[in-house]
């Protein structure tokens, strides 16, 4: 049996009992056909998918291995709330094998560039305290290809170029102009 998971980019998600990992869930909800451990997605996207540093609905956030997470993590952006907050849908984060839909992720990077995030952690009923390192966002589009009108509009509004960028992030104003953001990031 399958269901449309409209909360996570509109992909098809199999309703199966048992353990669901983040990779197959992100693949199904985003339409991005990358296989292998989550930490390999960013490098595998090179030349195959557009990548960047701005979240848009349907994009996959690629989280690098950190602390006890040796395999990294991938999650689909459900919604962009504001310049520092998105809602994610993902599997196998708070509880092994469980799907979480529309949970918050907060940009806590000093440059407000989405290179570090805090993510909702179900057992604590709030954002976790770990600052997870993010490689970037993988978009379901080929680099250099014309995107659908809806996706193109979202990218142009964000000022995003659809190319593969390893670590070149747009220059943005610093957190010193945003004391609340600095408090959230822990740099105040």
mmCIF file with all atom_site columns, C-alpha atoms in Angstrom:
data_model
loop_
_atom_site.group_PDB
_atom_site.id
_atom_site.type_symbol
_atom_site.label_atom_id
_atom_site.label_alt_id
_atom_site.label_comp_id
_atom_site.label_asym_id
_atom_site.label_entity_id
_atom_site.label_seq_id
_atom_site.pdbx_PDB_ins_code
_atom_site.Cartn_x
_atom_site.Cartn_y
_atom_site.Cartn_z
_atom_site.occupancy
_atom_site.B_iso_or_equiv
_atom_site.pdbx_formal_charge
_atom_site.auth_seq_id
_atom_site.auth_comp_id
_atom_site.auth_asym_id
_atom_site.auth_atom_id
_atom_site.pdbx_PDB_model_num
ATOM 1   C CA . UNK A 1 1   ? 0.000  0.000  0.000   1.00 0.00 ? 1   UNK A CA 1
ATOM 2   C CA . UNK A 1 2   ? 1.247  3.506  -0.765  1.00 0.00 ? 2   UNK A CA 1
ATOM 3   C CA . UNK A 1 3   ? 0.236  6.975  0.307   1.00 0.00 ? 3   UNK A CA 1
ATOM 4   C CA . UNK A 1 4   ? 0.970  10.436 -0.989  1.00 0.00 ? 4   UNK A CA 1
ATOM 5   C CA . UNK A 1 5   ? 2.996  12.255 1.638   1.00 0.00 ? 5   UNK A CA 1
ATOM 6   C CA . UNK A 1 6   ? 2.059  15.780 0.602   1.00 0.00 ? 6   UNK A CA 1
ATOM 7   C CA . UNK A 1 7   ? 3.761  17.125 3.720   1.00 0.00 ? 7   UNK A CA 1
ATOM 8   C CA . UNK A 1 8   ? 7.155  16.233 2.344   1.00 0.00 ? 8   UNK A CA 1
ATOM 9   C CA . UNK A 1 9   ? 7.348  17.420 -1.212  1.00 0.00 ? 9   UNK A CA 1
ATOM 10  C CA . UNK A 1 10  ? 4.458  15.307 -2.477  1.00 0.00 ? 10  UNK A CA 1
ATOM 11  C CA . UNK A 1 11  ? 6.333  12.041 -2.966  1.00 0.00 ? 11  UNK A CA 1
ATOM 12  C CA . UNK A 1 12  ? 4.924  8.547  -2.647  1.00 0.00 ? 12  UNK A CA 1
ATOM 13  C CA . UNK A 1 13  ? 5.715  6.733  0.592   1.00 0.00 ? 13  UNK A CA 1
ATOM 14  C CA . UNK A 1 14  ? 5.132  3.000  1.035   1.00 0.00 ? 14  UNK A CA 1
ATOM 15  C CA . UNK A 1 15  ? 3.123  2.099  4.116   1.00 0.00 ? 15  UNK A CA 1
ATOM 16  C CA . UNK A 1 16  ? 5.167  -0.764 5.438   1.00 0.00 ? 16  UNK A CA 1
ATOM 17  C CA . UNK A 1 17  ? 5.656  -2.125 8.923   1.00 0.00 ? 17  UNK A CA 1
ATOM 18  C CA . UNK A 1 18  ? 9.103  -2.223 10.418  1.00 0.00 ? 18  UNK A CA 1
ATOM 19  C CA . UNK A 1 19  ? 12.129 0.008  10.342  1.00 0.00 ? 19  UNK A CA 1
ATOM 20  C CA . UNK A 1 20  ? 12.336 2.919  7.884   1.00 0.00 ? 20  UNK A CA 1
ATOM 21  C CA . UNK A 1 21  ? 15.664 4.669  7.320   1.00 0.00 ? 21  UNK A CA 1
ATOM 22  C CA . UNK A 1 22  ? 16.127 8.317  6.342   1.00 0.00 ? 22  UNK A CA 1
ATOM 23  C CA . UNK A 1 23  ? 17.576 7.558  2.892   1.00 0.00 ? 23  UNK A CA 1
ATOM 24  C CA . UNK A 1 24  ? 14.661 5.657  1.324   1.00 0.00 ? 24  UNK A CA 1
ATOM 25  C CA . UNK A 1 25  ? 12.204 8.085  2.899   1.00 0.00 ? 25  UNK A CA 1
ATOM 26  C CA . UNK A 1 26  ? 14.026 11.138 1.484   1.00 0.00 ? 26  UNK A CA 1
ATOM 27  C CA . UNK A 1 27  ? 14.318 9.433  -1.892  1.00 0.00 ? 27  UNK A CA 1
ATOM 28  C CA . UNK A 1 28  ? 10.578 8.721  -1.974  1.00 0.00 ? 28  UNK A CA 1
ATOM 29  C CA . UNK A 1 29  ? 9.430  12.125 -0.720  1.00 0.00 ? 29  UNK A CA 1
ATOM 30  C CA . UNK A 1 30  ? 11.790 14.228 -2.840  1.00 0.00 ? 30  UNK A CA 1
ATOM 31  C CA . UNK A 1 31  ? 12.016 12.180 -6.024  1.00 0.00 ? 31  UNK A CA 1
ATOM 32  C CA . UNK A 1 32  ? 15.819 12.440 -5.850  1.00 0.00 ? 32  UNK A CA 1
ATOM 33  C CA . UNK A 1 33  ? 17.204 9.080  -6.912  1.00 0.00 ? 33  UNK A CA 1
ATOM 34  C CA . UNK A 1 34  ? 20.416 8.787  -4.931  1.00 0.00 ? 34  UNK A CA 1
ATOM 35  C CA . UNK A 1 35  ? 21.297 5.558  -3.147  1.00 0.00 ? 35  UNK A CA 1
ATOM 36  C CA . UNK A 1 36  ? 23.757 4.756  -0.374  1.00 0.00 ? 36  UNK A CA 1
ATOM 37  C CA . UNK A 1 37  ? 24.364 6.162  3.080   1.00 0.00 ? 37  UNK A CA 1
ATOM 38  C CA . UNK A 1 38  ? 23.182 9.711  3.800   1.00 0.00 ? 38  UNK A CA 1
ATOM 39  C CA . UNK A 1 39  ? 26.743 11.043 4.140   1.00 0.00 ? 39  UNK A CA 1
ATOM 40  C CA . UNK A 1 40  ? 27.368 10.153 0.472   1.00 0.00 ? 40  UNK A CA 1
ATOM 41  C CA . UNK A 1 41  ? 24.386 12.056 -0.959  1.00 0.00 ? 41  UNK A CA 1
ATOM 42  C CA . UNK A 1 42  ? 26.110 15.438 -1.225  1.00 0.00 ? 42  UNK A CA 1
ATOM 43  C CA . UNK A 1 43  ? 29.036 14.119 -3.255  1.00 0.00 ? 43  UNK A CA 1
ATOM 44  C CA . UNK A 1 44  ? 26.781 11.837 -5.327  1.00 0.00 ? 44  UNK A CA 1
ATOM 45  C CA . UNK A 1 45  ? 24.606 14.826 -6.256  1.00 0.00 ? 45  UNK A CA 1
ATOM 46  C CA . UNK A 1 46  ? 27.578 16.474 -8.024  1.00 0.00 ? 46  UNK A CA 1
ATOM 47  C CA . UNK A 1 47  ? 26.798 16.705 -11.715 1.00 0.00 ? 47  UNK A CA 1
ATOM 48  C CA . UNK A 1 48  ? 23.478 14.884 -11.300 1.00 0.00 ? 48  UNK A CA 1
ATOM 49  C CA . UNK A 1 49  ? 21.323 17.318 -9.316  1.00 0.00 ? 49  UNK A CA 1
ATOM 50  C CA . UNK A 1 50  ? 21.311 21.025 -8.631  1.00 0.00 ? 50  UNK A CA 1
ATOM 51  C CA . UNK A 1 51  ? 22.610 21.876 -5.161  1.00 0.00 ? 51  UNK A CA 1
ATOM 52  C CA . UNK A 1 52  ? 22.859 25.001 -3.078  1.00 0.00 ? 52  UNK A CA 1
ATOM 53  C CA . UNK A 1 53  ? 22.600 26.544 0.350   1.00 0.00 ? 53  UNK A CA 1
ATOM 54  C CA . UNK A 1 54  ? 18.980 27.767 0.366   1.00 0.00 ? 54  UNK A CA 1
ATOM 55  C CA . UNK A 1 55  ? 16.080 25.595 1.485   1.00 0.00 ? 55  UNK A CA 1
ATOM 56  C CA . UNK A 1 56  ? 12.997 25.226 -0.706  1.00 0.00 ? 56  UNK A CA 1
ATOM 57  C CA . UNK A 1 57  ? 10.090 22.788 -0.354  1.00 0.00 ? 57  UNK A CA 1
ATOM 58  C CA . UNK A 1 58  ? 10.956 19.394 -1.800  1.00 0.00 ? 58  UNK A CA 1
ATOM 59  C CA . UNK A 1 59  ? 14.734 19.872 -1.446  1.00 0.00 ? 59  UNK A CA 1
ATOM 60  C CA . UNK A 1 60  ? 16.761 17.422 0.594   1.00 0.00 ? 60  UNK A CA 1
ATOM 61  C CA . UNK A 1 61  ? 18.842 18.788 3.464   1.00 0.00 ? 61  UNK A CA 1
ATOM 62  C CA . UNK A 1 62  ? 22.100 16.808 3.589   1.00 0.00 ? 62  UNK A CA 1
ATOM 63  C CA . UNK A 1 63  ? 23.457 16.616 7.142   1.00 0.00 ? 63  UNK A CA 1
ATOM 64  C CA . UNK A 1 64  ? 27.081 15.585 7.600   1.00 0.00 ? 64  UNK A CA 1
ATOM 65  C CA . UNK A 1 65  ? 28.161 12.921 10.098  1.00 0.00 ? 65  UNK A CA 1
ATOM 66  C CA . UNK A 1 66  ? 28.685 14.426 13.532  1.00 0.00 ? 66  UNK A CA 1
ATOM 67  C CA . UNK A 1 67  ? 28.983 13.115 17.103  1.00 0.00 ? 67  UNK A CA 1
ATOM 68  C CA . UNK A 1 68  ? 27.292 9.714  17.266  1.00 0.00 ? 68  UNK A CA 1
ATOM 69  C CA . UNK A 1 69  ? 25.868 10.004 13.739  1.00 0.00 ? 69  UNK A CA 1
ATOM 70  C CA . UNK A 1 70  ? 28.499 8.265  11.610  1.00 0.00 ? 70  UNK A CA 1
ATOM 71  C CA . UNK A 1 71  ? 26.291 7.929  8.517   1.00 0.00 ? 71  UNK A CA 1
ATOM 72  C CA . UNK A 1 72  ? 24.876 11.453 8.350   1.00 0.00 ? 72  UNK A CA 1
ATOM 73  C CA . UNK A 1 73  ? 21.201 12.168 7.720   1.00 0.00 ? 73  UNK A CA 1
ATOM 74  C CA . UNK A 1 74  ? 18.927 13.381 4.931   1.00 0.00 ? 74  UNK A CA 1
ATOM 75  C CA . UNK A 1 75  ? 15.550 15.075 5.355   1.00 0.00 ? 75  UNK A CA 1
ATOM 76  C CA . UNK A 1 76  ? 13.061 16.606 2.930   1.00 0.00 ? 76  UNK A CA 1
ATOM 77  C CA . UNK A 1 77  ? 12.080 20.255 3.356   1.00 0.00 ? 77  UNK A CA 1
ATOM 78  C CA . UNK A 1 78  ? 8.287  20.405 3.746   1.00 0.00 ? 78  UNK A CA 1
ATOM 79  C CA . UNK A 1 79  ? 7.967  24.153 4.136   1.00 0.00 ? 79  UNK A CA 1
ATOM 80  C CA . UNK A 1 80  ? 10.069 27.276 4.527   1.00 0.00 ? 80  UNK A CA 1
ATOM 81  C CA . UNK A 1 81  ? 8.690  29.218 7.495   1.00 0.00 ? 81  UNK A CA 1
ATOM 82  C CA . UNK A 1 82  ? 11.119 32.164 7.472   1.00 0.00 ? 82  UNK A CA 1
ATOM 83  C CA . UNK A 1 83  ? 14.777 32.915 6.729   1.00 0.00 ? 83  UNK A CA 1
ATOM 84  C CA . UNK A 1 84  ? 15.923 30.749 9.660   1.00 0.00 ? 84  UNK A CA 1
ATOM 85  C CA . UNK A 1 85  ? 13.195 28.145 10.052  1.00 0.00 ? 85  UNK A CA 1
ATOM 86  C CA . UNK A 1 86  ? 12.023 25.246 7.912   1.00 0.00 ? 86  UNK A CA 1
ATOM 87  C CA . UNK A 1 87  ? 9.781  22.282 8.515   1.00 0.00 ? 87  UNK A CA 1
ATOM 88  C CA . UNK A 1 88  ? 11.296 18.903 7.705   1.00 0.00 ? 88  UNK A CA 1
ATOM 89  C CA . UNK A 1 89  ? 9.818  15.494 7.070   1.00 0.00 ? 89  UNK A CA 1
ATOM 90  C CA . UNK A 1 90  ? 12.197 12.618 7.712   1.00 0.00 ? 90  UNK A CA 1
ATOM 91  C CA . UNK A 1 91  ? 12.585 9.133  9.118   1.00 0.00 ? 91  UNK A CA 1
ATOM 92  C CA . UNK A 1 92  ? 14.742 7.529  11.775  1.00 0.00 ? 92  UNK A CA 1
ATOM 93  C CA . UNK A 1 93  ? 15.673 10.688 13.706  1.00 0.00 ? 93  UNK A CA 1
ATOM 94  C CA . UNK A 1 94  ? 13.945 10.954 17.100  1.00 0.00 ? 94  UNK A CA 1
ATOM 95  C CA . UNK A 1 95  ? 12.813 7.333  17.284  1.00 0.00 ? 95  UNK A CA 1
ATOM 96  C CA . UNK A 1 96  ? 14.413 4.507  15.298  1.00 0.00 ? 96  UNK A CA 1
ATOM 97  C CA . UNK A 1 97  ? 12.392 3.756  12.176  1.00 0.00 ? 97  UNK A CA 1
ATOM 98  C CA . UNK A 1 98  ? 9.663  6.347  12.783  1.00 0.00 ? 98  UNK A CA 1
ATOM 99  C CA . UNK A 1 99  ? 8.575  9.027  10.335  1.00 0.00 ? 99  UNK A CA 1
ATOM 100 C CA . UNK A 1 100 ? 8.283  12.606 11.580  1.00 0.00 ? 100 UNK A CA 1
ATOM 101 C CA . UNK A 1 101 ? 6.407  15.097 9.421   1.00 0.00 ? 101 UNK A CA 1
ATOM 102 C CA . UNK A 1 102 ? 6.660  18.882 9.527   1.00 0.00 ? 102 UNK A CA 1
ATOM 103 C CA . UNK A 1 103 ? 9.112  19.177 12.410  1.00 0.00 ? 103 UNK A CA 1
ATOM 104 C CA . UNK A 1 104 ? 11.175 22.325 12.898  1.00 0.00 ? 104 UNK A CA 1
ATOM 105 C CA . UNK A 1 105 ? 14.777 22.852 11.905  1.00 0.00 ? 105 UNK A CA 1
ATOM 106 C CA . UNK A 1 106 ? 16.410 26.134 12.844  1.00 0.00 ? 106 UNK A CA 1
ATOM 107 C CA . UNK A 1 107 ? 19.406 27.706 11.103  1.00 0.00 ? 107 UNK A CA 1
ATOM 108 C CA . UNK A 1 108 ? 21.886 28.439 13.900  1.00 0.00 ? 108 UNK A CA 1
ATOM 109 C CA . UNK A 1 109 ? 24.909 29.144 11.721  1.00 0.00 ? 109 UNK A CA 1
ATOM 110 C CA . UNK A 1 110 ? 26.770 32.361 12.599  1.00 0.00 ? 110 UNK A CA 1
ATOM 111 C CA . UNK A 1 111 ? 26.405 33.650 9.014   1.00 0.00 ? 111 UNK A CA 1
ATOM 112 C CA . UNK A 1 112 ? 22.747 32.618 8.662   1.00 0.00 ? 112 UNK A CA 1
ATOM 113 C CA . UNK A 1 113 ? 23.830 30.401 5.741   1.00 0.00 ? 113 UNK A CA 1
ATOM 114 C CA . UNK A 1 114 ? 22.223 27.078 6.749   1.00 0.00 ? 114 UNK A CA 1
ATOM 115 C CA . UNK A 1 115 ? 25.590 25.448 7.458   1.00 0.00 ? 115 UNK A CA 1
ATOM 116 C CA . UNK A 1 116 ? 24.469 24.478 11.009  1.00 0.00 ? 116 UNK A CA 1
ATOM 117 C CA . UNK A 1 117 ? 21.001 23.569 12.250  1.00 0.00 ? 117 UNK A CA 1
ATOM 118 C CA . UNK A 1 118 ? 19.167 22.477 15.346  1.00 0.00 ? 118 UNK A CA 1
ATOM 119 C CA . UNK A 1 119 ? 16.435 19.921 14.646  1.00 0.00 ? 119 UNK A CA 1
ATOM 120 C CA . UNK A 1 120 ? 13.265 18.990 16.538  1.00 0.00 ? 120 UNK A CA 1
ATOM 121 C CA . UNK A 1 121 ? 13.861 16.012 18.803  1.00 0.00 ? 121 UNK A CA 1
ATOM 122 C CA . UNK A 1 122 ? 10.639 14.240 19.731  1.00 0.00 ? 122 UNK A CA 1
ATOM 123 C CA . UNK A 1 123 ? 11.597 12.749 23.110  1.00 0.00 ? 123 UNK A CA 1
ATOM 124 C CA . UNK A 1 124 ? 12.475 16.218 24.476  1.00 0.00 ? 124 UNK A CA 1
ATOM 125 C CA . UNK A 1 125 ? 9.431  17.822 22.785  1.00 0.00 ? 125 UNK A CA 1
ATOM 126 C CA . UNK A 1 126 ? 11.629 20.639 21.485  1.00 0.00 ? 126 UNK A CA 1
ATOM 127 C CA . UNK A 1 127 ? 14.612 21.525 19.373  1.00 0.00 ? 127 UNK A CA 1
ATOM 128 C CA . UNK A 1 128 ? 17.649 19.436 20.146  1.00 0.00 ? 128 UNK A CA 1
ATOM 129 C CA . UNK A 1 129 ? 20.721 21.212 21.486  1.00 0.00 ? 129 UNK A CA 1
ATOM 130 C CA . UNK A 1 130 ? 23.211 19.830 18.937  1.00 0.00 ? 130 UNK A CA 1
ATOM 131 C CA . UNK A 1 131 ? 24.326 22.113 16.111  1.00 0.00 ? 131 UNK A CA 1
ATOM 132 C CA . UNK A 1 132 ? 24.281 19.680 13.173  1.00 0.00 ? 132 UNK A CA 1
ATOM 133 C CA . UNK A 1 133 ? 26.609 20.505 10.252  1.00 0.00 ? 133 UNK A CA 1
ATOM 134 C CA . UNK A 1 134 ? 24.785 20.768 6.907   1.00 0.00 ? 134 UNK A CA 1
ATOM 135 C CA . UNK A 1 135 ? 26.485 20.236 3.539   1.00 0.00 ? 135 UNK A CA 1
ATOM 136 C CA . UNK A 1 136 ? 23.620 21.965 1.760   1.00 0.00 ? 136 UNK A CA 1
ATOM 137 C CA . UNK A 1 137 ? 20.401 21.279 -0.117  1.00 0.00 ? 137 UNK A CA 1
ATOM 138 C CA . UNK A 1 138 ? 19.899 18.939 -3.049  1.00 0.00 ? 138 UNK A CA 1
ATOM 139 C CA . UNK A 1 139 ? 17.179 20.007 -5.481  1.00 0.00 ? 139 UNK A CA 1
ATOM 140 C CA . UNK A 1 140 ? 15.256 17.656 -7.752  1.00 0.00 ? 140 UNK A CA 1
ATOM 141 C CA . UNK A 1 141 ? 16.597 19.330 -10.882 1.00 0.00 ? 141 UNK A CA 1
ATOM 142 C CA . UNK A 1 142 ? 19.602 18.837 -13.126 1.00 0.00 ? 142 UNK A CA 1
ATOM 143 C CA . UNK A 1 143 ? 22.378 21.436 -12.830 1.00 0.00 ? 143 UNK A CA 1
ATOM 144 C CA . UNK A 1 144 ? 21.962 24.091 -15.502 1.00 0.00 ? 144 UNK A CA 1
ATOM 145 C CA . UNK A 1 145 ? 18.563 22.782 -16.660 1.00 0.00 ? 145 UNK A CA 1
ATOM 146 C CA . UNK A 1 146 ? 15.472 24.972 -16.819 1.00 0.00 ? 146 UNK A CA 1
ATOM 147 C CA . UNK A 1 147 ? 13.293 24.199 -13.839 1.00 0.00 ? 147 UNK A CA 1
ATOM 148 C CA . UNK A 1 148 ? 9.532  24.057 -13.634 1.00 0.00 ? 148 UNK A CA 1
ATOM 149 C CA . UNK A 1 149 ? 7.951  27.493 -13.300 1.00 0.00 ? 149 UNK A CA 1
ATOM 150 C CA . UNK A 1 150 ? 7.038  26.901 -9.657  1.00 0.00 ? 150 UNK A CA 1
ATOM 151 C CA . UNK A 1 151 ? 10.540 25.759 -8.695  1.00 0.00 ? 151 UNK A CA 1
ATOM 152 C CA . UNK A 1 152 ? 12.198 28.507 -10.750 1.00 0.00 ? 152 UNK A CA 1
ATOM 153 C CA . UNK A 1 153 ? 10.135 31.140 -8.972  1.00 0.00 ? 153 UNK A CA 1
ATOM 154 C CA . UNK A 1 154 ? 11.120 29.769 -5.552  1.00 0.00 ? 154 UNK A CA 1
ATOM 155 C CA . UNK A 1 155 ? 14.800 29.797 -6.530  1.00 0.00 ? 155 UNK A CA 1
ATOM 156 C CA . UNK A 1 156 ? 14.695 33.311 -7.984  1.00 0.00 ? 156 UNK A CA 1
ATOM 157 C CA . UNK A 1 157 ? 12.944 34.621 -4.871  1.00 0.00 ? 157 UNK A CA 1
ATOM 158 C CA . UNK A 1 158 ? 15.741 33.141 -2.778  1.00 0.00 ? 158 UNK A CA 1
ATOM 159 C CA . UNK A 1 159 ? 18.416 34.532 -5.133  1.00 0.00 ? 159 UNK A CA 1
ATOM 160 C CA . UNK A 1 160 ? 19.723 30.992 -5.613  1.00 0.00 ? 160 UNK A CA 1
ATOM 161 C CA . UNK A 1 161 ? 21.825 29.843 -8.546  1.00 0.00 ? 161 UNK A CA 1
ATOM 162 C CA . UNK A 1 162 ? 21.156 26.250 -9.521  1.00 0.00 ? 162 UNK A CA 1
ATOM 163 C CA . UNK A 1 163 ? 24.626 24.811 -9.819  1.00 0.00 ? 163 UNK A CA 1
ATOM 164 C CA . UNK A 1 164 ? 26.723 22.491 -7.733  1.00 0.00 ? 164 UNK A CA 1
ATOM 165 C CA . UNK A 1 165 ? 28.529 24.444 -5.042  1.00 0.00 ? 165 UNK A CA 1
ATOM 166 C CA . UNK A 1 166 ? 30.647 22.558 -2.562  1.00 0.00 ? 166 UNK A CA 1
ATOM 167 C CA . UNK A 1 167 ? 31.246 25.211 0.070   1.00 0.00 ? 167 UNK A CA 1
ATOM 168 C CA . UNK A 1 168 ? 30.656 28.544 -1.647  1.00 0.00 ? 168 UNK A CA 1
ATOM 169 C CA . UNK A 1 169 ? 27.791 30.085 0.231   1.00 0.00 ? 169 UNK A CA 1
ATOM 170 C CA . UNK A 1 170 ? 26.254 33.467 -0.518  1.00 0.00 ? 170 UNK A CA 1
ATOM 171 C CA . UNK A 1 171 ? 27.548 36.395 1.459   1.00 0.00 ? 171 UNK A CA 1
ATOM 172 C CA . UNK A 1 172 ? 24.933 37.547 3.934   1.00 0.00 ? 172 UNK A CA 1
ATOM 173 C CA . UNK A 1 173 ? 24.802 40.063 6.714   1.00 0.00 ? 173 UNK A CA 1
ATOM 174 C CA . UNK A 1 174 ? 26.170 38.790 9.987   1.00 0.00 ? 174 UNK A CA 1
ATOM 175 C CA . UNK A 1 175 ? 24.254 37.883 13.108  1.00 0.00 ? 175 UNK A CA 1
ATOM 176 C CA . UNK A 1 176 ? 25.563 40.994 14.911  1.00 0.00 ? 176 UNK A CA 1
ATOM 177 C CA . UNK A 1 177 ? 22.644 42.844 13.284  1.00 0.00 ? 177 UNK A CA 1
ATOM 178 C CA . UNK A 1 178 ? 20.223 40.223 14.605  1.00 0.00 ? 178 UNK A CA 1
ATOM 179 C CA . UNK A 1 179 ? 20.558 39.787 18.400  1.00 0.00 ? 179 UNK A CA 1
ATOM 180 C CA . UNK A 1 180 ? 17.716 37.229 18.601  1.00 0.00 ? 180 UNK A CA 1
ATOM 181 C CA . UNK A 1 181 ? 19.399 35.181 15.870  1.00 0.00 ? 181 UNK A CA 1
ATOM 182 C CA . UNK A 1 182 ? 22.693 35.470 17.768  1.00 0.00 ? 182 UNK A CA 1
ATOM 183 C CA . UNK A 1 183 ? 21.026 34.193 20.940  1.00 0.00 ? 183 UNK A CA 1
ATOM 184 C CA . UNK A 1 184 ? 19.539 31.260 19.007  1.00 0.00 ? 184 UNK A CA 1
ATOM 185 C CA . UNK A 1 185 ? 22.925 30.505 17.434  1.00 0.00 ? 185 UNK A CA 1
ATOM 186 C CA . UNK A 1 186 ? 24.654 30.785 20.806  1.00 0.00 ? 186 UNK A CA 1
ATOM 187 C CA . UNK A 1 187 ? 26.972 33.532 19.553  1.00 0.00 ? 187 UNK A CA 1
ATOM 188 C CA . UNK A 1 188 ? 25.503 36.510 21.438  1.00 0.00 ? 188 UNK A CA 1
#
